[in-house]
């Protein structure tokens, strides 16, 4: 891998996970889990209550680094993911963001082009530098063999929260605005691409080894809108990050992309694709595996259930996808009711899939 001159990294092979981006199929595959830090861990809940609000936790580098490290200490994952949130970006752009305990994020919704025009990148770097400080601490405190993942939300997914003001099952408010006023919507996409570049650039300069772009709501758009609001802004974001940091791998996670996934990979230029729970292993094997690095895709609810059924499915996933460069993960984030002991069990099962001979 080529490394940017500003990075004082160890050679990538000390971090096993990075070898998959050199085209190696590792056995057992490297493993980390989306939302591996979070409410299912008692030590997370304790740190969070010390921090005050959720954003106070994201903006406290010592505490954010601490909760990033908690699952690494417990489970020895091959990668840590920076503790922050995709909604740090709207907050940095001047939109009011808060988190209601038990209910999720609340933003003052952007009603029209005027509200979008009032947002500003000026001052955002102050917020992003606090997040970069967390990354810097992590690079010092993490074991040398643990890769550090930086991340942001994809412009489309972040926009759905900015326009809707909260999470929703159909993203109707954002989809409607995109039809009603595509020009204003495009302006928001362009602003989010620029802000996400600044957010990710700060993370890479501070020591992130690779990046993931979360497009959690990519699945709600028809094909022409998918091209315009998922593929195009992600392609712009990836192109600018590749220009600045050609050696830093980027994982795209277009949740719900289904049939669009292979085209998403080809047209955005990502180095890896996160596959969601619903994506059939046969489709992944036929259209993605061996062409790009594949990540996924155990059902988070099977991790809650645990037991023989989980073991069987893990072996099936690794058996099918582990023959090519592959990272084991869930198909979406860990849910709060997950028993921590099941996560330990899962990691043991994945590591036990090592092919001998
Ligand atoms: O009460 C709490 O402690 C808040 C729960 C929580 C956590 C642990 C939120 C609020 N964000 C996070 C951290 C987080 N969010 C990480 C940290 C690293 C890790 O994975 O361990 C990451 C990568 C995210 C990304 C994120 N935030 C996404 C994309 C991934 C996904 O789950 O689809 C999204 C959509 C968000 C918005 C968000 N932030 C928090 C919540 C509960 C949500 C989702 C709201 C919804 O369901 O619409």
Short mmCIF file of C-alpha atoms and ligand atoms in Angstrom, two decimals:
data_model
loop_
_atom_site.label_atom_id
_atom_site.label_comp_id
_atom_site.label_asym_id
_atom_site.label_seq_id
_atom_site.Cartn_x
_atom_site.Cartn_y
_atom_site.Cartn_z
CA UNK A 1 0.00 0.00 0.00
CA UNK A 2 1.16 3.53 -0.58
CA UNK A 3 1.10 5.72 2.48
CA UNK A 4 0.69 9.49 2.52
CA UNK A 5 3.75 11.37 3.62
CA UNK A 6 1.96 12.95 6.57
CA UNK A 7 1.30 9.55 8.11
CA UNK A 8 3.68 7.89 10.46
CA UNK A 9 2.14 4.46 10.16
CA UNK A 10 3.66 1.11 10.77
CA UNK A 11 3.75 -1.10 7.70
CA UNK A 12 0.21 -2.28 6.97
CA UNK A 13 1.01 -5.93 7.55
CA UNK A 14 1.30 -5.33 11.31
CA UNK A 15 -2.45 -4.68 11.01
CA UNK A 16 -3.88 -7.87 9.66
CA UNK A 17 -7.12 -6.37 8.48
CA UNK A 18 -5.34 -4.09 6.01
CA UNK A 19 -3.88 -7.07 4.13
CA UNK A 20 -7.26 -7.83 2.56
CA UNK A 21 -6.85 -4.57 0.62
CA UNK A 22 -3.65 -6.00 -0.89
CA UNK A 23 -5.84 -8.76 -2.32
CA UNK A 24 -5.20 -11.37 0.37
CA UNK A 25 -7.91 -13.77 1.52
CA UNK A 26 -7.13 -14.28 5.22
CA UNK A 27 -8.08 -17.37 7.16
CA UNK A 28 -9.63 -16.78 9.60
CA UNK A 29 -10.99 -13.53 8.18
CA UNK A 30 -10.47 -10.29 10.12
CA UNK A 31 -13.50 -9.31 12.20
CA UNK A 32 -15.05 -6.15 13.64
CA UNK A 33 -18.71 -5.25 14.18
CA UNK A 34 -20.68 -2.15 13.31
CA UNK A 35 -21.72 -0.37 16.55
CA UNK A 36 -19.25 -2.50 18.50
CA UNK A 37 -19.14 0.32 21.05
CA UNK A 38 -22.52 1.16 22.49
CA UNK A 39 -25.39 0.52 24.79
CA UNK A 40 -25.12 -3.28 24.92
CA UNK A 41 -21.92 -2.82 26.96
CA UNK A 42 -22.30 -1.88 30.66
CA UNK A 43 -18.97 -0.01 30.61
CA UNK A 44 -20.28 2.12 27.70
CA UNK A 45 -23.40 3.04 29.66
CA UNK A 46 -21.25 4.03 32.64
CA UNK A 47 -18.97 6.27 30.53
CA UNK A 48 -21.93 7.78 28.69
CA UNK A 49 -23.63 8.79 31.94
CA UNK A 50 -20.40 10.52 33.01
CA UNK A 51 -20.27 12.49 29.75
CA UNK A 52 -23.74 14.07 29.92
CA UNK A 53 -25.43 14.10 26.52
CA UNK A 54 -24.53 11.88 23.57
CA UNK A 55 -22.86 14.71 21.63
CA UNK A 56 -20.91 15.67 24.77
CA UNK A 57 -19.48 12.15 24.63
CA UNK A 58 -18.56 12.53 20.93
CA UNK A 59 -16.87 15.88 21.66
CA UNK A 60 -14.87 14.63 24.66
CA UNK A 61 -11.71 13.06 23.17
CA UNK A 62 -10.70 11.26 26.38
CA UNK A 63 -14.13 9.67 26.90
CA UNK A 64 -14.74 9.02 23.18
CA UNK A 65 -11.38 7.25 22.97
CA UNK A 66 -12.26 5.26 26.09
CA UNK A 67 -15.55 3.93 24.64
CA UNK A 68 -13.78 3.11 21.35
CA UNK A 69 -11.28 1.00 23.27
CA UNK A 70 -13.83 -0.84 25.45
CA UNK A 71 -14.85 -3.46 22.85
CA UNK A 72 -11.22 -3.89 21.77
CA UNK A 73 -10.21 -4.78 25.35
CA UNK A 74 -13.09 -7.22 25.69
CA UNK A 75 -12.97 -8.95 22.32
CA UNK A 76 -9.68 -8.15 20.56
CA UNK A 77 -11.37 -7.16 17.29
CA UNK A 78 -9.07 -6.66 14.28
CA UNK A 79 -10.30 -3.08 13.95
CA UNK A 80 -11.53 -0.29 16.19
CA UNK A 81 -14.05 2.19 14.83
CA UNK A 82 -13.76 5.76 16.03
CA UNK A 83 -16.56 6.64 18.43
CA UNK A 84 -18.41 9.58 16.92
CA UNK A 85 -21.60 9.91 14.86
CA UNK A 86 -22.64 10.68 11.31
CA UNK A 87 -24.71 13.61 12.67
CA UNK A 88 -21.60 15.46 13.86
CA UNK A 89 -21.50 16.82 10.29
CA UNK A 90 -24.88 18.66 10.37
CA UNK A 91 -24.00 19.88 13.87
CA UNK A 92 -20.69 21.27 12.54
CA UNK A 93 -22.56 22.97 9.67
CA UNK A 94 -24.70 24.92 12.14
CA UNK A 95 -27.88 22.83 12.26
CA UNK A 96 -29.15 22.19 15.76
CA UNK A 97 -28.75 18.48 16.63
CA UNK A 98 -29.77 16.76 19.85
CA UNK A 99 -30.23 13.19 21.01
CA UNK A 100 -33.28 12.24 23.02
CA UNK A 101 -32.57 9.32 25.36
CA UNK A 102 -34.29 6.20 24.03
CA UNK A 103 -35.68 8.00 20.97
CA UNK A 104 -32.71 8.87 18.82
CA UNK A 105 -31.57 12.02 17.05
CA UNK A 106 -33.61 15.20 16.66
CA UNK A 107 -32.61 18.02 14.27
CA UNK A 108 -34.42 21.26 13.44
CA UNK A 109 -35.57 20.17 9.96
CA UNK A 110 -34.38 22.01 6.84
CA UNK A 111 -37.63 23.06 5.18
CA UNK A 112 -36.39 24.60 1.93
CA UNK A 113 -33.51 25.96 -0.14
CA UNK A 114 -33.25 28.99 2.11
CA UNK A 115 -32.57 26.85 5.17
CA UNK A 116 -29.96 24.91 3.18
CA UNK A 117 -28.28 28.13 2.04
CA UNK A 118 -28.00 29.24 5.66
CA UNK A 119 -25.69 26.31 6.53
CA UNK A 120 -21.98 26.99 6.45
CA UNK A 121 -18.71 25.09 6.35
CA UNK A 122 -17.06 28.02 8.06
CA UNK A 123 -16.34 26.95 11.61
CA UNK A 124 -16.89 23.26 10.88
CA UNK A 125 -13.19 22.54 11.15
CA UNK A 126 -13.26 23.54 14.81
CA UNK A 127 -15.71 20.69 15.45
CA UNK A 128 -13.83 18.26 13.22
CA UNK A 129 -10.53 18.96 14.97
CA UNK A 130 -12.04 17.77 18.28
CA UNK A 131 -12.94 14.45 16.58
CA UNK A 132 -9.43 14.26 15.09
CA UNK A 133 -8.03 14.61 18.59
CA UNK A 134 -9.92 11.43 19.57
CA UNK A 135 -8.32 9.65 16.60
CA UNK A 136 -4.88 10.85 17.64
CA UNK A 137 -5.32 9.49 21.16
CA UNK A 138 -6.60 6.21 19.78
CA UNK A 139 -3.63 5.69 17.52
CA UNK A 140 -1.44 6.02 20.59
CA UNK A 141 -3.54 3.79 22.84
CA UNK A 142 -4.58 1.02 20.46
CA UNK A 143 -2.56 -2.18 20.13
CA UNK A 144 -0.24 -1.91 17.09
CA UNK A 145 -2.08 -4.75 15.34
CA UNK A 146 -5.53 -3.11 15.58
CA UNK A 147 -6.58 -1.14 12.51
CA UNK A 148 -8.39 2.14 13.16
CA UNK A 149 -11.48 2.92 11.08
CA UNK A 150 -12.62 6.50 10.55
CA UNK A 151 -16.09 7.14 9.13
CA UNK A 152 -18.80 9.49 8.00
CA UNK A 153 -22.36 9.17 6.80
CA UNK A 154 -22.94 9.26 3.05
CA UNK A 155 -24.41 12.57 1.87
CA UNK A 156 -27.80 10.95 1.07
CA UNK A 157 -28.23 9.34 4.48
CA UNK A 158 -27.09 12.45 6.38
CA UNK A 159 -29.46 14.57 4.26
CA UNK A 160 -32.43 12.34 5.21
CA UNK A 161 -31.88 13.28 8.86
CA UNK A 162 -31.25 16.95 8.09
CA UNK A 163 -34.46 17.30 6.09
CA UNK A 164 -36.67 14.92 8.06
CA UNK A 165 -35.39 16.12 11.43
CA UNK A 166 -35.25 12.54 12.73
CA UNK A 167 -34.98 8.93 11.62
CA UNK A 168 -37.88 7.47 9.64
CA UNK A 169 -38.68 4.20 7.94
CA UNK A 170 -39.26 5.62 4.45
CA UNK A 171 -37.26 8.89 4.31
CA UNK A 172 -40.34 10.45 2.69
CA UNK A 173 -39.51 14.05 3.61
CA UNK A 174 -36.07 13.97 1.98
CA UNK A 175 -37.28 12.01 -1.05
CA UNK A 176 -40.06 14.52 -1.58
CA UNK A 177 -37.74 17.51 -1.36
CA UNK A 178 -35.39 15.88 -3.86
CA UNK A 179 -38.29 15.70 -6.36
CA UNK A 180 -39.72 19.12 -5.51
CA UNK A 181 -36.49 21.09 -5.50
CA UNK A 182 -33.60 19.10 -7.00
CA UNK A 183 -31.45 22.22 -7.24
CA UNK A 184 -31.62 22.94 -3.53
CA UNK A 185 -31.11 19.24 -2.84
CA UNK A 186 -28.02 19.21 -5.07
CA UNK A 187 -26.65 22.22 -3.17
CA UNK A 188 -27.08 20.25 0.06
CA UNK A 189 -25.30 17.23 -1.47
CA UNK A 190 -22.39 19.40 -2.61
CA UNK A 191 -22.09 20.96 0.84
CA UNK A 192 -22.19 17.50 2.47
CA UNK A 193 -19.50 16.18 0.13
CA UNK A 194 -17.23 19.11 1.07
CA UNK A 195 -17.98 18.74 4.79
CA UNK A 196 -17.48 14.97 4.71
CA UNK A 197 -14.11 15.43 2.96
CA UNK A 198 -13.05 17.81 5.74
CA UNK A 199 -14.32 15.43 8.44
CA UNK A 200 -12.58 12.36 6.93
CA UNK A 201 -9.41 14.23 5.99
CA UNK A 202 -9.00 15.27 9.64
CA UNK A 203 -9.45 11.65 10.72
CA UNK A 204 -6.88 10.32 8.24
CA UNK A 205 -4.31 12.98 9.12
CA UNK A 206 -4.77 12.07 12.79
CA UNK A 207 -4.08 8.38 12.08
CA UNK A 208 -7.16 6.55 10.77
CA UNK A 209 -5.99 3.57 8.65
CA UNK A 210 -9.14 3.15 6.59
CA UNK A 211 -12.58 4.70 6.23
CA UNK A 212 -16.19 3.59 6.04
CA UNK A 213 -19.01 5.59 4.45
CA UNK A 214 -22.37 4.64 6.01
CA UNK A 215 -25.30 4.92 3.58
CA UNK A 216 -27.89 3.37 5.85
CA UNK A 217 -30.87 4.58 3.78
CA UNK A 218 -29.48 3.91 0.28
CA UNK A 219 -32.22 1.32 -0.21
CA UNK A 220 -35.16 3.71 -0.30
CA UNK A 221 -34.55 5.22 -3.75
CA UNK A 222 -35.64 4.19 -7.26
CA UNK A 223 -32.80 3.64 -9.72
CA UNK A 224 -32.47 7.10 -11.26
CA UNK A 225 -32.59 8.75 -7.84
CA UNK A 226 -30.11 6.15 -6.55
CA UNK A 227 -27.68 7.24 -9.29
CA UNK A 228 -28.15 10.89 -8.52
CA UNK A 229 -28.20 10.96 -4.71
CA UNK A 230 -26.31 7.80 -3.69
CA UNK A 231 -23.77 7.02 -6.41
CA UNK A 232 -22.84 10.51 -7.63
CA UNK A 233 -22.11 12.19 -4.26
CA UNK A 234 -20.31 9.08 -2.97
CA UNK A 235 -18.20 9.01 -6.15
CA UNK A 236 -17.28 12.69 -5.61
CA UNK A 237 -16.41 12.05 -1.97
CA UNK A 238 -14.32 8.96 -2.77
CA UNK A 239 -12.53 10.73 -5.65
CA UNK A 240 -11.46 13.63 -3.46
CA UNK A 241 -10.31 11.34 -0.63
CA UNK A 242 -8.35 9.20 -3.12
CA UNK A 243 -6.72 12.34 -4.50
CA UNK A 244 -5.64 13.37 -1.01
CA UNK A 245 -4.88 9.93 0.45
CA UNK A 246 -4.51 7.34 -2.31
CA UNK A 247 -3.37 4.58 0.05
CA UNK A 248 -6.27 4.76 2.49
CA UNK A 249 -8.91 2.09 1.75
CA UNK A 250 -12.57 3.11 1.71
CA UNK A 251 -15.48 0.76 2.55
CA UNK A 252 -18.89 1.75 1.18
CA UNK A 253 -21.99 0.51 3.04
CA UNK A 254 -24.98 1.11 0.76
CA UNK A 255 -27.55 -0.63 2.96
CA UNK A 256 -30.47 -1.98 0.98
CA UNK A 257 -28.76 -1.39 -2.40
CA UNK A 258 -29.66 -4.93 -3.50
CA UNK A 259 -29.26 -5.26 -7.26
CA UNK A 260 -27.45 -1.90 -7.42
CA UNK A 261 -24.54 -3.05 -5.22
CA UNK A 262 -22.12 -4.16 -7.96
CA UNK A 263 -22.72 -0.99 -9.95
CA UNK A 264 -22.31 1.04 -6.77
CA UNK A 265 -18.84 -0.46 -6.31
CA UNK A 266 -17.78 0.07 -9.93
CA UNK A 267 -19.07 3.61 -10.22
CA UNK A 268 -18.08 5.03 -6.83
CA UNK A 269 -14.52 3.67 -6.71
CA UNK A 270 -14.78 2.26 -3.16
CA UNK A 271 -12.30 -0.48 -2.22
CA UNK A 272 -14.78 -2.62 -0.32
CA UNK A 273 -18.50 -3.06 0.07
CA UNK A 274 -20.41 -3.69 3.28
CA UNK A 275 -23.25 -6.13 2.55
CA UNK A 276 -26.45 -5.88 4.55
CA UNK A 277 -28.31 -8.74 6.18
CA UNK A 278 -30.78 -9.19 3.33
CA UNK A 279 -28.19 -9.65 0.61
CA UNK A 280 -28.06 -13.34 -0.44
CA UNK A 281 -24.65 -15.02 -0.15
CA UNK A 282 -25.11 -16.39 -3.69
CA UNK A 283 -25.49 -12.87 -5.08
CA UNK A 284 -22.50 -11.59 -3.09
CA UNK A 285 -20.39 -14.49 -4.30
CA UNK A 286 -21.47 -14.09 -7.93
CA UNK A 287 -21.32 -10.31 -8.29
CA UNK A 288 -18.98 -8.86 -5.63
CA UNK A 289 -16.64 -11.42 -4.08
CA UNK A 290 -13.23 -11.53 -5.79
CA UNK A 291 -13.93 -8.23 -7.57
CA UNK A 292 -13.84 -6.08 -4.46
CA UNK A 293 -13.29 -6.67 -0.76
CA UNK A 294 -16.55 -7.90 0.77
CA UNK A 295 -17.66 -7.16 4.34
CA UNK A 296 -20.65 -8.60 6.20
CA UNK A 297 -23.26 -9.83 6.78
CA UNK A 298 -24.53 -11.74 9.85
CA UNK A 299 -28.01 -10.73 11.00
CA UNK A 300 -27.59 -8.64 14.21
CA UNK A 301 -30.66 -10.43 15.60
CA UNK A 302 -28.95 -13.80 15.16
CA UNK A 303 -26.20 -12.38 17.38
CA UNK A 304 -28.90 -11.65 19.97
CA UNK A 305 -30.21 -15.22 19.64
CA UNK A 306 -26.74 -16.85 19.70
CA UNK A 307 -26.33 -20.62 19.93
CA UNK A 308 -26.10 -23.31 17.26
CA UNK A 309 -28.03 -21.38 14.63
CA UNK A 310 -25.57 -18.47 14.87
CA UNK A 311 -22.60 -20.83 14.64
CA UNK A 312 -24.00 -22.52 11.58
CA UNK A 313 -24.65 -19.24 9.78
CA UNK A 314 -21.20 -17.81 10.62
CA UNK A 315 -19.58 -20.91 9.13
CA UNK A 316 -21.78 -20.65 6.07
CA UNK A 317 -20.84 -16.99 5.53
CA UNK A 318 -17.12 -17.58 6.02
CA UNK A 319 -17.24 -20.75 3.89
CA UNK A 320 -18.85 -18.92 0.98
CA UNK A 321 -17.11 -15.54 1.17
CA UNK A 322 -13.83 -16.25 2.99
CA UNK A 323 -12.18 -17.74 -0.10
CA UNK A 324 -11.71 -14.19 -1.42
CA UNK A 325 -10.62 -11.00 0.41
CA UNK A 326 -13.26 -10.71 3.13
CA UNK A 327 -13.93 -8.94 6.43
CA UNK A 328 -16.42 -10.54 8.80
CA UNK A 329 -19.06 -8.16 10.15
CA UNK A 330 -22.77 -7.91 10.80
CA UNK A 331 -25.25 -6.81 8.13
CA UNK A 332 -26.10 -3.77 10.28
CA UNK A 333 -25.19 -2.46 13.74
CA UNK A 334 -25.26 -4.37 17.04
CA UNK A 335 -28.59 -3.79 18.80
CA UNK A 336 -28.73 -2.73 22.47
CA UNK A 337 -30.31 -5.98 23.72
CA UNK A 338 -27.31 -8.05 22.52
CA UNK A 339 -25.79 -10.17 25.33
CA UNK A 340 -22.07 -9.26 25.53
CA UNK A 341 -21.22 -12.96 25.98
CA UNK A 342 -22.65 -13.70 22.52
CA UNK A 343 -20.19 -11.26 20.97
CA UNK A 344 -17.29 -13.14 22.58
CA UNK A 345 -18.78 -16.37 21.27
CA UNK A 346 -19.11 -14.93 17.77
CA UNK A 347 -15.47 -13.80 17.66
CA UNK A 348 -14.36 -17.27 18.84
CA UNK A 349 -16.45 -18.95 16.12
CA UNK A 350 -15.05 -16.67 13.39
CA UNK A 351 -11.47 -17.29 14.57
CA UNK A 352 -12.13 -21.02 14.69
CA UNK A 353 -12.90 -21.05 10.95
CA UNK A 354 -9.16 -21.04 10.20
CA UNK A 355 -8.50 -23.37 7.31
CA UNK A 356 -5.61 -25.69 8.01
CA UNK A 357 -3.66 -27.46 5.30
O1 LIG B 1 -27.83 6.56 23.55
C1 LIG B 1 -26.74 6.39 23.00
O2 LIG B 1 -25.72 6.12 23.62
C2 LIG B 1 -26.73 6.63 21.53
C3 LIG B 1 -26.62 5.45 20.64
C4 LIG B 1 -25.63 5.81 19.52
C5 LIG B 1 -24.35 5.28 19.36
C6 LIG B 1 -23.66 4.25 20.20
C7 LIG B 1 -25.83 6.78 18.53
C8 LIG B 1 -27.00 7.66 18.32
N1 LIG B 1 -24.69 6.84 17.75
C9 LIG B 1 -23.76 5.95 18.23
C10 LIG B 1 -22.40 5.78 17.73
C11 LIG B 1 -22.21 5.55 16.28
N2 LIG B 1 -23.09 5.88 15.28
C12 LIG B 1 -21.06 5.01 15.72
C13 LIG B 1 -19.82 4.70 16.54
C14 LIG B 1 -18.96 3.62 16.34
C15 LIG B 1 -19.46 2.19 16.44
O3 LIG B 1 -19.98 1.69 15.43
O4 LIG B 1 -19.20 1.55 17.47
C16 LIG B 1 -21.29 4.94 14.32
C17 LIG B 1 -20.38 4.39 13.26
C18 LIG B 1 -22.56 5.51 14.07
C19 LIG B 1 -23.14 5.68 12.74
C20 LIG B 1 -24.54 6.12 12.60
N3 LIG B 1 -25.23 7.03 13.33
C21 LIG B 1 -25.39 5.70 11.55
C22 LIG B 1 -24.97 4.77 10.44
C23 LIG B 1 -25.01 3.35 10.83
C24 LIG B 1 -26.37 2.75 11.11
O5 LIG B 1 -26.58 2.31 12.26
O6 LIG B 1 -27.20 2.69 10.19
C25 LIG B 1 -26.63 6.34 11.69
C26 LIG B 1 -27.86 6.19 10.82
C27 LIG B 1 -26.52 7.18 12.83
C28 LIG B 1 -27.56 8.09 13.37
C29 LIG B 1 -27.85 7.71 14.76
N4 LIG B 1 -27.10 8.09 15.83
C30 LIG B 1 -27.59 7.52 16.97
C31 LIG B 1 -28.71 6.72 16.61
C32 LIG B 1 -29.56 5.94 17.56
C33 LIG B 1 -28.84 6.82 15.21
C34 LIG B 1 -29.84 6.07 14.35
C35 LIG B 1 -31.18 6.68 14.39
C36 LIG B 1 -32.15 5.95 13.49
O7 LIG B 1 -32.43 4.77 13.75
O8 LIG B 1 -32.63 6.56 12.53
#
